[in-house]
XYZ file of C-alpha atoms in Angstrom:
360
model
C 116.233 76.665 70.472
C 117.020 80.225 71.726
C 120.848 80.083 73.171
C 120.116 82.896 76.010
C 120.307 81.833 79.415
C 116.766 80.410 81.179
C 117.854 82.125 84.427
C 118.175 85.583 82.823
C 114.990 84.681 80.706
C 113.371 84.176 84.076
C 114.854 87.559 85.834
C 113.584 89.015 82.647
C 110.124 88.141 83.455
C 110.032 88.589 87.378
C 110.930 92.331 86.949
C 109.173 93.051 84.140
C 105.896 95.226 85.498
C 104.032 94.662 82.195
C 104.571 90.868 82.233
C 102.500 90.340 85.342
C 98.534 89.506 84.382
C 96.184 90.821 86.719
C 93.650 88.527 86.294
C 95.548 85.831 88.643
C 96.298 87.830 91.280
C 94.560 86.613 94.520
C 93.663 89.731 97.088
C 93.217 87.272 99.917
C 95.589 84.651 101.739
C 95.810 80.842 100.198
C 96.316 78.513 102.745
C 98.012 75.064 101.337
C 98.408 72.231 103.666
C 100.130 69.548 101.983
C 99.713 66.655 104.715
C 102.238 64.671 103.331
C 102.497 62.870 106.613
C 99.036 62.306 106.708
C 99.643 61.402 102.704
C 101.948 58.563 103.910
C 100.000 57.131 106.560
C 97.348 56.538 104.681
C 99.865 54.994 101.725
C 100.813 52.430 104.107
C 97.451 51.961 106.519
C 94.708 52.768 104.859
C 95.143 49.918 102.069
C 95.484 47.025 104.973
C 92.372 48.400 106.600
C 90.361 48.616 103.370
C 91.223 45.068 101.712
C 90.620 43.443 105.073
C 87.231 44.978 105.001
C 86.635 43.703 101.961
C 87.121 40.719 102.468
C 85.698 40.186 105.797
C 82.561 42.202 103.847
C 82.962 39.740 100.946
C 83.010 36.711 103.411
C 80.137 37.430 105.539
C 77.889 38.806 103.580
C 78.151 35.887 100.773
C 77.717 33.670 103.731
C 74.314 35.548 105.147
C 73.563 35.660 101.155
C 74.073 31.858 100.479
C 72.241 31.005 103.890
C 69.341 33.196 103.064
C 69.458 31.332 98.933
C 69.912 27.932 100.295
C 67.302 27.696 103.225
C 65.079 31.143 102.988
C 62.488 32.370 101.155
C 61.732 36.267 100.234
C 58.179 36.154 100.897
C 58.525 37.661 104.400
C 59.829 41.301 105.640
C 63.153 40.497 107.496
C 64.145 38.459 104.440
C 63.713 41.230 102.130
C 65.392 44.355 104.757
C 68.248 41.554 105.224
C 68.784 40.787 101.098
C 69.153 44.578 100.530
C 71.189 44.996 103.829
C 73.568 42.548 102.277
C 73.561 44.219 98.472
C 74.026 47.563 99.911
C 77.284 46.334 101.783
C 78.853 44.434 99.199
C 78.187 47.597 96.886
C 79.679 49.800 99.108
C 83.007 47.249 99.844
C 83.150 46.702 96.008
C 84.472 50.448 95.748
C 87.385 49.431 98.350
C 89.800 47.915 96.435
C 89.705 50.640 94.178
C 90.656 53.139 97.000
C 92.615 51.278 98.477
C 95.218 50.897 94.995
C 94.562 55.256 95.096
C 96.151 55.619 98.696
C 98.745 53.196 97.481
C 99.384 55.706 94.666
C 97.798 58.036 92.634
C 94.123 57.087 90.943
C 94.940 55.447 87.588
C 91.192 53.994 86.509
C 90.163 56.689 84.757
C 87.749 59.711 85.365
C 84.665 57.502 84.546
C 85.587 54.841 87.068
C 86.385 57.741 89.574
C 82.603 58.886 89.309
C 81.403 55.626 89.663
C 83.522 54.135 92.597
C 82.540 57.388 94.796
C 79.412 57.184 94.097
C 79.425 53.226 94.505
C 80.638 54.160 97.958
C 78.189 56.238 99.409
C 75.233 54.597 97.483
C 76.215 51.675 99.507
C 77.103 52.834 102.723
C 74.172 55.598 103.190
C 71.834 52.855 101.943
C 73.192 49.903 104.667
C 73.015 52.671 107.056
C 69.501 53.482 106.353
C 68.316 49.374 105.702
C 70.409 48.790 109.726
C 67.780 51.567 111.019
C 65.367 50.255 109.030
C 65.234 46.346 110.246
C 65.651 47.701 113.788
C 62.182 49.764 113.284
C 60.716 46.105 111.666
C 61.509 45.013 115.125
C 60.445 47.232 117.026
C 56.845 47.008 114.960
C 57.231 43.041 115.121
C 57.369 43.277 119.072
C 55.830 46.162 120.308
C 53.182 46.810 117.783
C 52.625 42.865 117.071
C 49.038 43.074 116.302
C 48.915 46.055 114.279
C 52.034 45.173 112.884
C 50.447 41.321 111.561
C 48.437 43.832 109.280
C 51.156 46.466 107.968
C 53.868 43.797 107.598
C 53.550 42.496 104.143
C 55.703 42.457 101.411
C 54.389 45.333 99.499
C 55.480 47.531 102.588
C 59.482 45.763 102.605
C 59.627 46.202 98.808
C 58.288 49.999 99.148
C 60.446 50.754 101.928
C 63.161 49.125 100.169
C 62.969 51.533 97.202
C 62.766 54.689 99.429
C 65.666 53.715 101.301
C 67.644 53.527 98.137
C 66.157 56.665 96.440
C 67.273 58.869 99.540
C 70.700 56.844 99.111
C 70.892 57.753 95.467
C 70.149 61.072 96.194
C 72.380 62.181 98.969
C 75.405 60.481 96.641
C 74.425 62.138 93.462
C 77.016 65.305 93.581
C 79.439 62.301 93.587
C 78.527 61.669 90.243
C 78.610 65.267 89.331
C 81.712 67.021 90.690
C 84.194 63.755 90.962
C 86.759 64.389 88.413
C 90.624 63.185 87.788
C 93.473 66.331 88.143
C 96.595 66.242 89.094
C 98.151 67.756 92.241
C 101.914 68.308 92.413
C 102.319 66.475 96.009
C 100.219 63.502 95.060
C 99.888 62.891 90.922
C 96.664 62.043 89.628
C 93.996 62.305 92.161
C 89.863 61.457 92.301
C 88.011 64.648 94.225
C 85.330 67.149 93.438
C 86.629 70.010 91.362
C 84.569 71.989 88.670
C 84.074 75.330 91.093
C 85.176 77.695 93.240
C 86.958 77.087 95.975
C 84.050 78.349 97.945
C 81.498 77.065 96.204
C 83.016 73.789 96.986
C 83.443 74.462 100.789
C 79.913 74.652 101.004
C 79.419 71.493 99.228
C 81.849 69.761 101.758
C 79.414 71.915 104.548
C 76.375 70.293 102.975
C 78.042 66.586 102.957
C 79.477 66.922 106.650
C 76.142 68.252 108.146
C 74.020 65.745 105.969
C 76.179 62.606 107.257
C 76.143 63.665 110.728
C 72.545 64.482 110.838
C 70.183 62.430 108.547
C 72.900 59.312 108.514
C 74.034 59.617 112.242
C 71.785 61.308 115.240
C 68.293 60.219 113.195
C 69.469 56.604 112.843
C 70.817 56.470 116.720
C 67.980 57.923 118.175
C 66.003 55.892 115.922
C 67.800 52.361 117.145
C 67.675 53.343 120.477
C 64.115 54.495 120.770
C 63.192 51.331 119.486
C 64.826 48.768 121.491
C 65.061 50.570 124.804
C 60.665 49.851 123.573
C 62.131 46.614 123.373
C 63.164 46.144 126.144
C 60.626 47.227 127.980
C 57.858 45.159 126.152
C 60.248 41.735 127.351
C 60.684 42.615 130.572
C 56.984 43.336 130.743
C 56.790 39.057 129.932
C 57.262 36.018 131.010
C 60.225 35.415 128.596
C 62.911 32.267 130.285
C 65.373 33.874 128.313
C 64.679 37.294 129.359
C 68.367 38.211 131.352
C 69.743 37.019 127.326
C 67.429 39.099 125.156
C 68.229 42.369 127.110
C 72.004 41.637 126.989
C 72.118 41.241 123.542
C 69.712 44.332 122.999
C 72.612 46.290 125.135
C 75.214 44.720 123.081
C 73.415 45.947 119.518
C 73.146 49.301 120.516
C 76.854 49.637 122.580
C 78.266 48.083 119.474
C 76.502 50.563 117.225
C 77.233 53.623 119.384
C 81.074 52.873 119.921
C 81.259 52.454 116.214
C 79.544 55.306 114.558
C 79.844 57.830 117.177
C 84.014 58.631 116.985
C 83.552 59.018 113.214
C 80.410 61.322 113.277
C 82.151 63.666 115.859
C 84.887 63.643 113.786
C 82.863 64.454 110.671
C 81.332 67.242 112.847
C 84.252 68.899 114.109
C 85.861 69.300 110.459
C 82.306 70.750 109.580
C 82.973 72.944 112.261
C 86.638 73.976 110.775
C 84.907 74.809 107.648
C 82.478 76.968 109.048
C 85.158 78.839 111.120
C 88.605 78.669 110.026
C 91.713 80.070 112.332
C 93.126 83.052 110.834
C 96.225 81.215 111.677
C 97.542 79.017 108.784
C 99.950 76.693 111.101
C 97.427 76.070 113.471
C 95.063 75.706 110.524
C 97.007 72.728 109.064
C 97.816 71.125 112.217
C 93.840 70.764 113.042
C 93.814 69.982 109.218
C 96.128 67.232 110.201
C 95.168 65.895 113.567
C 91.924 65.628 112.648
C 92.640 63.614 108.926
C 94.693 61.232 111.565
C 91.393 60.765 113.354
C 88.913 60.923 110.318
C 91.627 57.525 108.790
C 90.981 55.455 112.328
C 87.078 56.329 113.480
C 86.243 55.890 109.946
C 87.533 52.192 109.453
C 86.100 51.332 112.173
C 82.187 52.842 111.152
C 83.373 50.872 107.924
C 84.107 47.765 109.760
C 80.661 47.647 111.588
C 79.083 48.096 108.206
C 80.727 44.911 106.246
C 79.988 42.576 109.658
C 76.469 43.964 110.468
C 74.375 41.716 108.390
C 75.939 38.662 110.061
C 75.735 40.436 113.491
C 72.317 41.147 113.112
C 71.587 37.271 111.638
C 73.521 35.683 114.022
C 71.788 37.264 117.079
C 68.627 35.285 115.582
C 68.637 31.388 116.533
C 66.508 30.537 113.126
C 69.676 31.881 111.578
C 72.162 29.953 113.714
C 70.212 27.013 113.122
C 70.412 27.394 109.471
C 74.838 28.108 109.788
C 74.765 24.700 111.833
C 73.443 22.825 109.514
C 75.509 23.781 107.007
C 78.406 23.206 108.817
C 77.216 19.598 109.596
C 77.094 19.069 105.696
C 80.764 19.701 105.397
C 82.172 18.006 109.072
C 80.182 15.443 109.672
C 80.614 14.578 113.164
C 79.138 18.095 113.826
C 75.525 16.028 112.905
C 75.003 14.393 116.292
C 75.623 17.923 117.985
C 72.979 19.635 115.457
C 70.205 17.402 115.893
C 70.462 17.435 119.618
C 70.659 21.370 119.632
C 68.160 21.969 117.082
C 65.686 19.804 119.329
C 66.430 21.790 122.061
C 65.766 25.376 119.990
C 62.865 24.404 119.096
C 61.218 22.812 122.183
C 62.867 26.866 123.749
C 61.159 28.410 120.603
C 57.646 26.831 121.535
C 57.995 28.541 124.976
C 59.186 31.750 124.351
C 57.721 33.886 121.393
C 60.720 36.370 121.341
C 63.590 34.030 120.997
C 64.937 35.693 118.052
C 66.211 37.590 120.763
């Protein structure tokens, strides 16, 4: 070991001219934003809000899953949107505990695990975005369209639709599989993101992902939904429905519940699109919208997460062939919930005789 001192050593090479190489020298300003208050949010929030989706995820969609095994069959079209609504969920909150042990600390499963848990995650929640949009159109067809639709709706058409609805999800996650890789950062250890390019090459990848989620997986899916039950709504109130004042109120309360959910997140997602696309030549203000708005990505996006690990019992629930089905298997485990069954269950189906659309 060389006995001379490593601060001279290091004067040595600061002021030596022909020590410097070129090729590293950057001609334009690099902006680094550590967020390490951001960083430790998320440490200590974003892990409580991911297992509780899971399990709430985990929960509810075993229960729509064991409901739709134990007293279902998947010879009809809503049985078949719902079973793939419910895989598409639990694939996307299988990738959760994974993320949530990476904002804990640093990502220690491995680079093959990284490219598979990100692309678990948007496979899933693209696709249970896609399958929501896609039972509300089955509705809308079911209702509006009724005789047509008695012609269209078979199970050849589910299973096809099906099998788009996951190729387009495949597809819009696939540079997940491709540019996720494992580094390490000297704020945060061993981290999970896309790497493999240019620094601008990958802005325009993040461009492609922001505008893509807001576009095809936001404002086609909401106009969709609404389009179809504001058609709804108008082909009920155009009947002689009893339980007409019920349907419409729980139409309002599908689409409010959507809206309030997806909407924060999506602008969100816009508005950092937007930062891309025209940074501030300023780097503090720079990192403080870099900050404010990873604050605001962490909140509106549990909550879009939230909606989709409870939607497939939201959306079974609404349905009283569904609540049927959850009362009697509650009755099988408390029996002096029988009586109250049997007397209900009479009373659904003497209301189901009279009213066509009291899945409503």
């Amino acid at each position: 070991m060389s006995s001379e001192n490593p601060f001279d050593m290091f004067k040595e090479l600061w002021y030596d001219e022909n020590s410097t190489d070129m090729s590293y020298v950057v001609s334009g300003p690099v902006r680094v934003c550590t967020n390490q208050a951001v960083n430790q949010f998320g440490a200590k929030v974003i892990p409580v809000f991911y297992y509780t989706n899971f399990i709430l995820s985990y929960l509810g969609n075993g229960l729509v899953l064991f409901i739709i095994y134990k007293y279902e069959k998947l010879c009809t079209v809503t049985n078949i949107f719902l079973l793939n609504l419910v895989l598409s969920n639990l694939l996307f909150a299988s990738s959760l505990p994974f993320l949530a042990t990476y904002h804990l600390s640093e990502w220690i499963f491995g680079i093959a695990l990284c490219k598979i848990v990100s692309s678990a995650y948007f496979i899933g929640f693209y696709s249970s975005i896609l399958f929501l949009t896609l039972m509300t159109f089955d509705r809308y067809l079911a209702v509006v369209h009724a005789v047509a639709a008695a012609k269209s709706r078979k199970k050849a058409y589910a299973i096809i639709a099906s099998v788009v609805v996951w190729c387009i999800s495949i597809v819009a996650s696939v540079k997940e599989l491709v540019l996720k890789n494992v580094g390490n950062s000297p704020f945060n250890g061993l981290i999970c993101e896309e790497s493999g390019y240019s620094e601008e090459t990958m802005a325009r990848w993040r461009l492609v992902t922001y505008y893509q989620q807001f576009l095809v997986f936001f404002l086609l899916p909401l106009f969709m939904v609404m389009y179809c039950y504001i058609s709804i709504t108008i082909r009920i109130l155009a009947t002689r429905m009893k339980e007409k004042c019920r349907a419409i109120k729980l139409i309002f309360v599908i689409i409010f519940t959507f809206f309030a959910c997806w909407t924060p997140y999506n602008i969100v997602i816009l508005l950092r699109a937007i930062q891309i696309s025209r940074p501030s030549d300023d780097d503090e203000d720079f990192c403080s919208d870099t900050e404010s708005l990873d604050y605001a990505l962490y909140v509106t996006r549990n909550i879009a997460y939230l909606y989709c690990c409870i939607s497939p019992v939201f959306y079974t629930f609404v349905g009283k062939k569904f609540q049927s089905h959850f009362r009697r298997l509650m009755a099988k485990r408390i029996p002096c919930l029988k009586r109250h069954m049997s007397i209900s269950s009479q009373s659904t189906r003497t209301t189901s005789q009279r009213t066509p659309h009291s899945e409503y």
